[in-house]
Amino acid sequence: MGRIFALVDCNNFYASCERVFNPALERRPIVVLSNNDGCVIARSNEAKALGISMGAPFFKVRRIVERHDVAVFSSNYALYGDMSRRVMAVLAGLVPRLEVYSIDEAFLDLRGLGAQELSELGRHIRRTVRQWTGIPVSVGIAPSKTLAKAANALAKRDLLRQGVCDLCDPQAREAALAHLAVEEIWGIGARSGERLRARGIATARQLRDSDPAAMRRHFGLVMERIIWELRGVSCLALTDIRPPRQQIITSRSFGVRVTSYRDLAEAISHFASRAAEKLRSQGDNAQALQVFVRTSPFNTGEPFYQNAATLLLPMPTQDTSLLIRHALLGLRQIYRRGYRYQKAGIMLLDLVPALGAQATLFAAGERETAKSQALMHAMDEINRRMGSGALRFAAEGTRQRWQGTAARCSPAYTTRWEDLPLVRA
DNA sequence: TCTGGGGTCCTAGGACCC
DNA sequence: TCTGGGGTCCTAGGACCC
């Protein structure tokens, strides 16, 4: 039996989250900014209509923002993460199988739901999520994931479809794919888009009708798979069990340029500590790590420098102090005086499950490991209860001058008692 | 002055082996 | 002067995603 996928995608997710708790924002243009209030990472429809583009540096759109009274927010991941969990919980209650694909998207398996009318089911999903969470979503339905993505794009674009688009019928697909630019297809970015156009392929329909074998030779396996998926042959299954991450990255742009080794070392220690937390919550040990630093890659009239150091750890570990120590060894290798650093970070690599980890050959080492595990566990527990960063390593510093500002952050409405909205009757 | 963060997968090419 | 062929493994970099 053929498959039927639905892709449920939250509309302008971060902007919509801000609106849920602040109804005065209804119909007002909204943008949400990245770390350091650096660039635009989410826009409401009204902000899109003003010509504010995705990823635009904030200082370049400031004029538009002021002229049109755009509401501006620093990103509030405590809020967005919690709202995401709520949306996914509602979806999980509506269908037996789903894959949470990103913070604002999920693929659903619609087979065997006895739905006469898939569009009606889509509208039901949409109504329910809206009513129970306040978040508007669009629903695309089709026999492959790539087509479900395409259907979703059309559901958003075409107001007549009222947020739901069903492309299961091959007839319906003809016109739809002819109106979809090749860059709008899932998996085709600017690079491939350009190369496809050079070969005279500009729409999803033209790509679908191209020769899979020849396209594989020119573009690789991924392109061939896209073509089959556009033809309605499902090549990408629903993966409802998420495999553990293979690498963990913690990195930041700095609020101000950093020049001293000392400040850089503080930042790197802080990143190592955060990465170690993620590592432990995943139940893994790391066997290697990489530290990287760089100056600003943009035209600043100053010399560009970037470098990275990769180190093998003496044993697989999830111990923060060991990770900090080795991260700093790496930093010493790549730090050069005289540069104004803009960004740095750490990657944990070669992750392996911590359970049943190879014990060290030495009994003393084993005792050390047990001690360190108890310490890390206690630390995580305290930080969970008292708030992240309540207990931290001295190496992370107290001034943290490199930290950026998030001046326009909304309250953590759903995850912090003091920030709960008040309702007056 | 001010330009995000965190991931995955695929491929090509080099090292190495027999 | 002539200088194999094929396999595996690893890594760096590209492309893409949200």
Short mmCIF file of C-alpha atoms (C1' of nucleotides) in Angstrom, two decimals:
data_model
loop_
_atom_site.label_atom_id
_atom_site.label_comp_id
_atom_site.label_asym_id
_atom_site.label_seq_id
_atom_site.Cartn_x
_atom_site.Cartn_y
_atom_site.Cartn_z
CA MET A 1 0.00 0.00 0.00
CA GLY A 2 1.26 3.44 -0.90
CA ARG A 3 2.38 5.84 1.72
CA ILE A 4 0.74 9.10 2.65
CA PHE A 5 2.71 11.79 4.42
CA ALA A 6 1.58 15.06 5.89
CA LEU A 7 4.01 17.82 6.66
CA VAL A 8 2.76 20.13 9.38
CA ASP A 9 4.73 23.37 9.54
CA CYS A 10 4.13 26.22 11.97
CA ASN A 11 3.64 29.53 10.20
CA ASN A 12 6.41 32.03 11.01
CA PHE A 13 6.94 30.03 14.17
CA TYR A 14 8.98 32.39 16.40
CA ALA A 15 6.88 35.40 15.42
CA SER A 16 3.71 33.41 16.09
CA CYS A 17 5.00 32.37 19.55
CA GLU A 18 5.43 36.05 20.46
CA ARG A 19 1.90 36.76 19.28
CA VAL A 20 0.27 34.04 21.33
CA PHE A 21 1.03 35.88 24.58
CA ASN A 22 0.75 39.40 23.23
CA PRO A 23 -2.44 39.84 21.22
CA ALA A 24 -1.63 43.51 20.62
CA LEU A 25 0.85 42.17 18.05
CA GLU A 26 -1.96 40.82 15.88
CA ARG A 27 -1.58 42.26 12.36
CA ARG A 28 1.54 44.17 13.41
CA PRO A 29 4.79 43.32 11.60
CA ILE A 30 7.18 41.30 13.79
CA VAL A 31 10.80 40.28 13.44
CA VAL A 32 12.83 38.00 15.71
CA LEU A 33 16.60 38.42 15.89
CA SER A 34 19.48 36.00 16.25
CA ASN A 35 22.03 35.88 19.05
CA ASN A 36 23.44 39.33 19.86
CA ASP A 37 20.44 40.80 18.07
CA GLY A 38 22.59 40.31 14.97
CA CYS A 39 20.27 39.40 12.13
CA VAL A 40 16.67 38.61 11.32
CA ILE A 41 15.79 34.94 11.73
CA ALA A 42 11.99 35.07 11.71
CA ARG A 43 9.38 37.42 10.26
CA SER A 44 5.63 37.69 10.39
CA ASN A 45 3.81 37.94 7.04
CA GLU A 46 3.50 41.70 7.51
CA ALA A 47 7.27 41.99 7.98
CA LYS A 48 7.88 39.89 4.86
CA ALA A 49 5.58 42.21 2.93
CA LEU A 50 7.75 45.16 3.98
CA GLY A 51 10.65 43.54 2.16
CA ILE A 52 12.64 42.49 5.23
CA SER A 53 14.55 39.43 4.10
CA MET A 54 15.53 36.33 5.99
CA GLY A 55 19.00 36.57 7.51
CA ALA A 56 19.27 40.31 6.92
CA PRO A 57 21.65 42.02 9.37
CA PHE A 58 19.53 44.06 11.72
CA PHE A 59 21.41 47.30 11.16
CA LYS A 60 20.51 47.12 7.48
CA VAL A 61 16.78 46.96 8.10
CA ARG A 62 16.66 49.33 11.05
CA ARG A 63 15.25 52.14 8.91
CA ILE A 64 12.32 50.03 7.72
CA VAL A 65 11.74 48.81 11.25
CA GLU A 66 11.48 52.32 12.62
CA ARG A 67 9.38 53.70 9.80
CA HIS A 68 6.77 50.92 9.98
CA ASP A 69 6.67 50.38 13.71
CA VAL A 70 7.87 46.79 13.44
CA ALA A 71 7.87 44.89 16.73
CA VAL A 72 11.40 43.53 17.35
CA PHE A 73 12.31 40.61 19.62
CA SER A 74 15.54 38.94 20.68
CA SER A 75 15.16 35.20 20.31
CA ASN A 76 13.59 33.52 23.31
CA TYR A 77 14.39 29.83 23.02
CA ALA A 78 12.90 28.99 26.39
CA LEU A 79 9.55 30.10 24.98
CA TYR A 80 9.92 28.66 21.47
CA GLY A 81 11.18 25.30 22.73
CA ASP A 82 8.27 24.94 25.11
CA MET A 83 5.69 25.99 22.51
CA SER A 84 7.22 23.48 20.11
CA ARG A 85 6.76 20.69 22.67
CA ARG A 86 3.11 21.66 23.02
CA VAL A 87 2.45 21.65 19.29
CA MET A 88 4.16 18.26 18.89
CA ALA A 89 2.18 16.83 21.80
CA VAL A 90 -1.08 17.86 20.15
CA LEU A 91 -0.02 16.26 16.86
CA ALA A 92 1.06 13.08 18.65
CA GLY A 93 -2.46 12.86 20.05
CA LEU A 94 -4.01 13.09 16.58
CA VAL A 95 -2.00 10.47 14.63
CA PRO A 96 -0.28 7.22 15.62
CA ARG A 97 3.11 8.01 14.08
CA LEU A 98 5.03 11.22 13.57
CA GLU A 99 8.58 12.40 13.06
CA VAL A 100 9.53 15.65 14.73
CA TYR A 101 11.68 17.08 11.98
CA SER A 102 12.63 20.45 13.46
CA ILE A 103 11.51 22.89 16.11
CA ASP A 104 8.52 23.89 13.98
CA GLU A 105 7.86 20.96 11.65
CA ALA A 106 6.69 17.37 11.83
CA PHE A 107 6.02 14.65 9.28
CA LEU A 108 2.90 12.60 9.98
CA ASP A 109 2.00 9.13 8.73
CA LEU A 110 -1.59 9.39 7.48
CA ARG A 111 -2.00 5.78 6.32
CA GLY A 112 -4.90 3.76 7.61
CA LEU A 113 -6.67 6.56 9.43
CA GLY A 114 -9.86 5.81 7.54
CA ALA A 115 -9.98 9.35 6.33
CA GLN A 116 -12.41 9.76 3.42
CA GLU A 117 -11.15 13.20 2.67
CA LEU A 118 -7.50 13.89 3.42
CA SER A 119 -8.04 17.62 3.09
CA GLU A 120 -10.71 17.46 5.77
CA LEU A 121 -8.28 15.64 8.04
CA GLY A 122 -5.71 18.34 7.33
CA ARG A 123 -8.18 21.05 8.28
CA HIS A 124 -9.02 19.19 11.48
CA ILE A 125 -5.31 19.06 12.42
CA ARG A 126 -4.97 22.74 11.70
CA ARG A 127 -8.00 23.75 13.75
CA THR A 128 -6.99 21.60 16.71
CA VAL A 129 -3.39 22.87 16.91
CA ARG A 130 -4.60 26.45 16.61
CA GLN A 131 -7.22 26.05 19.29
CA TRP A 132 -5.04 24.20 21.79
CA THR A 133 -1.77 26.10 21.38
CA GLY A 134 -2.58 29.35 19.59
CA ILE A 135 -0.08 28.54 16.84
CA PRO A 136 -1.21 28.66 13.19
CA VAL A 137 0.08 25.80 11.02
CA SER A 138 -0.04 24.74 7.37
CA VAL A 139 -0.53 21.17 6.21
CA GLY A 140 0.85 19.57 3.04
CA ILE A 141 -0.28 16.05 2.10
CA ALA A 142 1.34 13.78 -0.52
CA PRO A 143 2.75 10.30 -1.21
CA SER A 144 6.39 11.31 -0.55
CA LYS A 145 8.12 13.62 1.88
CA THR A 146 9.48 15.86 -0.85
CA LEU A 147 6.00 16.25 -2.35
CA ALA A 148 4.53 16.87 1.11
CA LYS A 149 7.06 19.68 1.55
CA ALA A 150 6.06 21.10 -1.80
CA ALA A 151 2.37 20.82 -0.88
CA ASN A 152 3.08 22.67 2.33
CA ALA A 153 4.79 25.51 0.47
CA LEU A 154 1.73 25.82 -1.75
CA ALA A 155 -0.62 25.71 1.24
CA LYS A 156 1.21 28.70 2.69
CA ARG A 157 1.44 30.64 -0.53
CA ASP A 158 -2.04 30.13 -1.89
CA LEU A 159 -4.56 31.78 0.40
CA LEU A 160 -7.45 30.01 -1.36
CA ARG A 161 -6.20 26.70 0.00
CA GLN A 162 -6.78 27.86 3.55
CA GLY A 163 -3.62 26.33 4.91
CA VAL A 164 -4.12 22.81 3.56
CA CYS A 165 -2.90 21.34 0.28
CA ASP A 166 -3.37 17.72 -0.83
CA LEU A 167 -1.20 16.57 -3.74
CA CYS A 168 -2.07 12.87 -3.62
CA ASP A 169 -3.96 13.15 -6.89
CA PRO A 170 -1.51 13.06 -9.85
CA GLN A 171 -3.75 15.45 -11.78
CA ALA A 172 -3.51 18.02 -9.00
CA ARG A 173 0.27 17.71 -9.06
CA GLU A 174 0.70 18.78 -12.68
CA ALA A 175 -0.29 22.41 -12.26
CA ALA A 176 1.16 22.61 -8.75
CA LEU A 177 4.65 21.47 -9.72
CA ALA A 178 4.68 23.71 -12.77
CA HIS A 179 4.25 26.67 -10.44
CA LEU A 180 7.00 25.65 -8.06
CA ALA A 181 10.46 27.08 -8.74
CA VAL A 182 13.25 24.55 -8.60
CA GLU A 183 14.93 26.30 -5.63
CA GLU A 184 11.77 25.86 -3.59
CA ILE A 185 12.18 22.08 -3.62
CA TRP A 186 13.42 20.51 -0.41
CA GLY A 187 17.11 19.69 -0.85
CA ILE A 188 17.80 22.15 -3.67
CA GLY A 189 19.70 25.22 -2.56
CA ALA A 190 21.01 28.26 -4.38
CA ARG A 191 24.02 26.37 -5.77
CA SER A 192 22.18 23.46 -7.33
CA GLY A 193 19.39 25.79 -8.40
CA GLU A 194 21.80 27.78 -10.50
CA ARG A 195 23.29 24.67 -12.10
CA LEU A 196 19.85 23.27 -12.86
CA ARG A 197 18.74 26.50 -14.51
CA ALA A 198 21.87 26.45 -16.62
CA ARG A 199 20.59 23.14 -17.99
CA GLY A 200 17.16 24.61 -18.67
CA ILE A 201 15.45 23.15 -15.62
CA ALA A 202 13.58 25.88 -13.78
CA THR A 203 10.46 24.28 -12.28
CA ALA A 204 9.72 21.27 -10.10
CA ARG A 205 7.81 19.72 -12.99
CA GLN A 206 10.77 20.00 -15.34
CA LEU A 207 13.04 18.43 -12.75
CA ARG A 208 10.56 15.62 -12.15
CA ASP A 209 10.52 14.86 -15.88
CA SER A 210 14.31 14.83 -16.27
CA ASP A 211 16.28 11.58 -16.60
CA PRO A 212 17.17 10.23 -13.13
CA ALA A 213 20.28 8.30 -14.23
CA ALA A 214 21.76 11.19 -16.18
CA MET A 215 21.00 13.61 -13.36
CA ARG A 216 22.68 11.32 -10.90
CA ARG A 217 25.85 11.41 -12.96
CA HIS A 218 25.84 15.21 -13.01
CA PHE A 219 24.56 16.00 -9.52
CA GLY A 220 24.90 12.89 -7.38
CA LEU A 221 22.64 10.54 -5.51
CA VAL A 222 20.66 13.20 -3.66
CA MET A 223 19.38 14.72 -6.90
CA GLU A 224 18.27 11.36 -8.26
CA ARG A 225 16.34 10.70 -5.06
CA ILE A 226 14.60 14.07 -5.33
CA ILE A 227 13.45 13.23 -8.84
CA TRP A 228 11.91 9.93 -7.75
CA GLU A 229 10.26 11.59 -4.78
CA LEU A 230 8.76 14.24 -7.09
CA ARG A 231 7.34 11.39 -9.15
CA GLY A 232 5.54 10.12 -6.09
CA VAL A 233 7.95 7.26 -5.39
CA SER A 234 8.76 7.51 -1.69
CA CYS A 235 12.49 7.10 -1.00
CA LEU A 236 12.64 8.77 2.42
CA ALA A 237 10.88 6.90 5.20
CA LEU A 238 9.34 8.36 8.32
CA THR A 239 11.95 8.06 11.06
CA ASP A 240 10.12 8.35 14.34
CA ILE A 241 13.06 7.27 16.49
CA ARG A 242 15.67 9.96 16.45
CA PRO A 243 19.22 8.58 16.47
CA PRO A 244 21.51 10.24 19.02
CA ARG A 245 23.54 13.14 17.72
CA GLN A 246 26.97 12.31 16.33
CA GLN A 247 28.55 15.60 17.28
CA ILE A 248 27.77 18.43 19.65
CA ILE A 249 28.62 22.02 18.86
CA THR A 250 28.54 25.03 21.14
CA SER A 251 29.65 28.30 19.62
CA ARG A 252 28.80 31.98 19.76
CA SER A 253 29.53 35.25 18.13
CA PHE A 254 30.78 37.67 20.75
CA GLY A 255 28.91 40.78 21.81
CA VAL A 256 32.14 42.74 21.45
CA ARG A 257 35.38 41.81 19.71
CA VAL A 258 37.68 39.78 21.93
CA THR A 259 41.46 40.23 21.85
CA SER A 260 42.95 38.82 25.06
CA TYR A 261 43.76 35.17 25.59
CA ARG A 262 42.15 35.40 28.98
CA ASP A 263 38.72 36.41 27.70
CA LEU A 264 38.91 33.86 24.93
CA ALA A 265 39.84 31.15 27.42
CA GLU A 266 36.83 32.09 29.55
CA ALA A 267 34.53 31.85 26.59
CA ILE A 268 35.97 28.52 25.44
CA SER A 269 35.65 27.13 28.98
CA HIS A 270 32.04 28.25 29.05
CA PHE A 271 31.30 26.61 25.68
CA ALA A 272 33.00 23.41 26.82
CA SER A 273 30.86 23.40 29.92
CA ARG A 274 27.63 23.84 27.94
CA ALA A 275 28.66 21.20 25.43
CA ALA A 276 29.45 18.79 28.26
CA GLU A 277 25.95 19.32 29.66
CA LYS A 278 24.43 18.42 26.31
CA LEU A 279 26.74 15.40 26.11
CA ARG A 280 25.61 14.10 29.50
CA SER A 281 21.94 14.67 28.78
CA GLN A 282 22.41 12.49 25.72
CA GLY A 283 24.20 9.85 27.80
CA ASP A 284 27.37 9.87 25.70
CA ASN A 285 31.11 10.17 26.16
CA ALA A 286 33.29 12.15 23.77
CA GLN A 287 36.57 10.75 22.47
CA ALA A 288 37.80 13.88 20.73
CA LEU A 289 37.14 17.58 20.58
CA GLN A 290 37.81 20.49 18.31
CA VAL A 291 38.27 24.14 19.27
CA PHE A 292 37.94 26.91 16.72
CA VAL A 293 38.34 30.70 16.65
CA ARG A 294 37.92 33.27 13.95
CA THR A 295 37.88 36.99 13.28
CA SER A 296 35.03 38.60 11.37
CA PRO A 297 34.71 37.19 7.84
CA PHE A 298 33.09 40.37 6.58
CA ASN A 299 34.85 43.27 4.94
CA THR A 300 36.20 45.06 7.93
CA GLY A 301 39.53 46.24 6.59
CA GLU A 302 41.39 44.12 9.11
CA PRO A 303 43.23 40.84 8.56
CA PHE A 304 41.19 37.66 8.67
CA TYR A 305 42.32 34.73 10.79
CA GLN A 306 40.65 31.44 11.53
CA ASN A 307 42.00 28.24 12.89
CA ALA A 308 40.96 25.03 14.58
CA ALA A 309 42.68 22.41 16.69
CA THR A 310 41.49 18.83 17.06
CA LEU A 311 42.57 16.80 20.09
CA LEU A 312 42.10 13.20 21.06
CA LEU A 313 41.02 12.85 24.67
CA PRO A 314 43.04 10.51 26.91
CA MET A 315 39.86 8.51 27.51
CA PRO A 316 36.20 8.73 26.52
CA THR A 317 34.70 11.25 28.92
CA GLN A 318 31.77 13.45 29.82
CA ASP A 319 33.62 15.26 32.60
CA THR A 320 33.45 19.04 32.28
CA SER A 321 36.80 19.76 33.89
CA LEU A 322 38.63 17.31 31.64
CA LEU A 323 36.92 18.76 28.58
CA ILE A 324 37.76 22.32 29.64
CA ARG A 325 41.39 21.38 30.20
CA HIS A 326 41.77 19.89 26.75
CA ALA A 327 39.81 22.65 25.08
CA LEU A 328 42.29 25.14 26.55
CA LEU A 329 45.23 23.04 25.31
CA GLY A 330 43.72 23.37 21.85
CA LEU A 331 43.12 27.08 22.25
CA ARG A 332 46.77 27.62 23.15
CA GLN A 333 47.75 26.02 19.86
CA ILE A 334 45.67 28.34 17.72
CA TYR A 335 45.55 31.62 19.64
CA ARG A 336 47.49 34.43 17.95
CA ARG A 337 47.94 37.84 19.50
CA GLY A 338 46.89 40.93 17.65
CA TYR A 339 43.60 39.76 16.19
CA ARG A 340 40.12 40.91 17.12
CA TYR A 341 38.18 37.68 17.49
CA GLN A 342 34.51 37.67 16.57
CA LYS A 343 33.50 34.08 17.17
CA ALA A 344 34.72 30.90 18.82
CA GLY A 345 33.38 27.51 19.67
CA ILE A 346 33.92 23.88 20.50
CA MET A 347 32.81 20.60 18.93
CA LEU A 348 32.62 17.28 20.74
CA LEU A 349 33.39 14.41 18.37
CA ASP A 350 33.47 10.61 18.17
CA LEU A 351 30.63 10.23 20.64
CA VAL A 352 30.02 6.82 22.17
CA PRO A 353 27.44 5.66 24.71
CA ALA A 354 28.64 6.23 28.27
CA LEU A 355 27.00 3.07 29.61
CA GLY A 356 29.39 0.16 29.49
CA ALA A 357 32.18 2.52 28.59
CA GLN A 358 35.67 1.09 28.65
CA ALA A 359 36.95 1.45 32.19
CA THR A 360 40.51 2.59 32.54
CA LEU A 361 43.05 -0.09 33.21
CA PHE A 362 43.94 1.40 36.54
CA ALA A 363 41.84 1.00 39.63
CA ALA A 364 42.66 4.53 40.68
CA GLY A 365 41.33 5.73 37.35
CA GLU A 366 38.11 3.90 37.98
CA ARG A 367 37.65 5.57 41.33
CA GLU A 368 38.32 8.92 39.72
CA THR A 369 35.70 8.21 37.08
CA ALA A 370 33.10 7.31 39.67
CA LYS A 371 33.87 10.48 41.60
CA SER A 372 33.67 12.64 38.53
CA GLN A 373 30.36 11.08 37.50
CA ALA A 374 28.85 11.79 40.89
CA LEU A 375 30.09 15.36 40.77
CA MET A 376 28.75 16.00 37.28
CA HIS A 377 25.42 14.49 38.21
CA ALA A 378 25.12 16.72 41.25
CA MET A 379 26.08 19.76 39.22
CA ASP A 380 23.48 19.04 36.52
CA GLU A 381 20.82 18.50 39.15
CA ILE A 382 21.56 21.80 40.88
CA ASN A 383 21.56 23.70 37.61
CA ARG A 384 18.31 22.05 36.60
CA ARG A 385 16.64 23.21 39.80
CA MET A 386 18.29 26.58 40.32
CA GLY A 387 18.60 27.60 36.70
CA SER A 388 21.31 27.11 34.11
CA GLY A 389 24.68 28.50 35.20
CA ALA A 390 23.80 28.61 38.90
CA LEU A 391 26.82 26.40 39.53
CA ARG A 392 29.74 26.73 37.16
CA PHE A 393 33.48 26.30 36.80
CA ALA A 394 35.77 29.15 37.78
CA ALA A 395 37.43 28.93 34.37
CA GLU A 396 34.20 30.19 32.83
CA GLY A 397 34.80 33.52 34.55
CA THR A 398 32.39 35.87 36.21
CA ARG A 399 32.64 38.95 34.07
CA GLN A 400 32.05 37.19 30.76
CA ARG A 401 32.58 40.41 28.86
CA TRP A 402 32.26 38.54 25.59
CA GLN A 403 28.59 37.75 26.24
CA GLY A 404 26.25 39.51 23.87
CA THR A 405 23.11 41.30 24.78
CA ALA A 406 19.58 40.18 24.10
CA ALA A 407 17.99 43.49 24.85
CA ARG A 408 14.56 42.82 23.43
CA CYS A 409 13.73 39.43 24.85
CA SER A 410 10.13 38.69 25.75
CA PRO A 411 9.33 36.95 29.07
CA ALA A 412 9.61 33.17 29.42
CA TYR A 413 5.81 33.05 29.63
CA THR A 414 5.49 29.29 29.93
CA THR A 415 8.64 28.15 31.74
CA ARG A 416 9.32 30.62 34.56
CA TRP A 417 6.94 31.27 37.42
CA GLU A 418 7.69 34.98 37.64
CA ASP A 419 6.93 35.38 33.95
CA LEU A 420 3.50 33.74 33.92
CA PRO A 421 1.01 36.07 32.28
CA LEU A 422 -1.64 37.44 34.62
CA VAL A 423 -5.28 37.15 33.65
CA ARG A 424 -7.74 39.60 35.14
CA ALA A 425 -11.43 38.89 35.06
"C1'" DT B 1 29.58 50.47 15.08
"C1'" DC B 2 26.36 46.41 14.07
"C1'" DT B 3 26.33 40.20 9.87
"C1'" DG B 4 23.21 33.23 14.10
"C1'" DG B 5 23.74 28.50 15.75
"C1'" DG B 6 23.55 23.63 15.27
"C1'" DG B 7 23.17 19.88 12.66
"C1'" DT B 8 23.30 15.97 8.57
"C1'" DC B 9 24.79 13.58 4.46
"C1'" DC B 10 27.60 12.89 0.36
"C1'" DT B 11 31.76 13.03 -2.42
"C1'" DA B 12 36.43 13.32 -3.82
"C1'" DG B 13 40.90 12.37 -2.92
"C1'" DG B 14 44.81 10.68 -0.28
"C1'" DA B 15 46.96 7.00 2.46
"C1'" DC B 16 47.56 2.48 2.78
"C1'" DC B 17 47.28 -2.44 1.79
"C1'" DC B 18 47.80 -6.70 -0.93
"C1'" DT C 1 62.24 3.67 -21.24
"C1'" DC C 2 58.96 0.81 -19.32
"C1'" DT C 3 56.24 1.56 -13.65
"C1'" DG C 4 49.06 -2.52 -11.99
"C1'" DG C 5 44.73 -2.78 -10.22
"C1'" DG C 6 41.57 -2.82 -6.88
"C1'" DG C 7 39.97 -2.46 -2.37
"C1'" DT C 8 39.18 0.00 2.30
"C1'" DC C 9 39.37 3.66 5.47
"C1'" DC C 10 39.66 8.34 6.77
"C1'" DT C 11 39.24 13.28 6.29
"C1'" DA C 12 38.13 17.75 4.51
"C1'" DG C 13 35.05 20.33 2.28
"C1'" DG C 14 30.71 21.20 -0.08
"C1'" DA C 15 25.87 21.57 0.03
"C1'" DC C 16 21.95 21.70 2.34
"C1'" DC C 17 18.48 22.07 6.14
"C1'" DC C 18 15.87 24.81 9.82
#
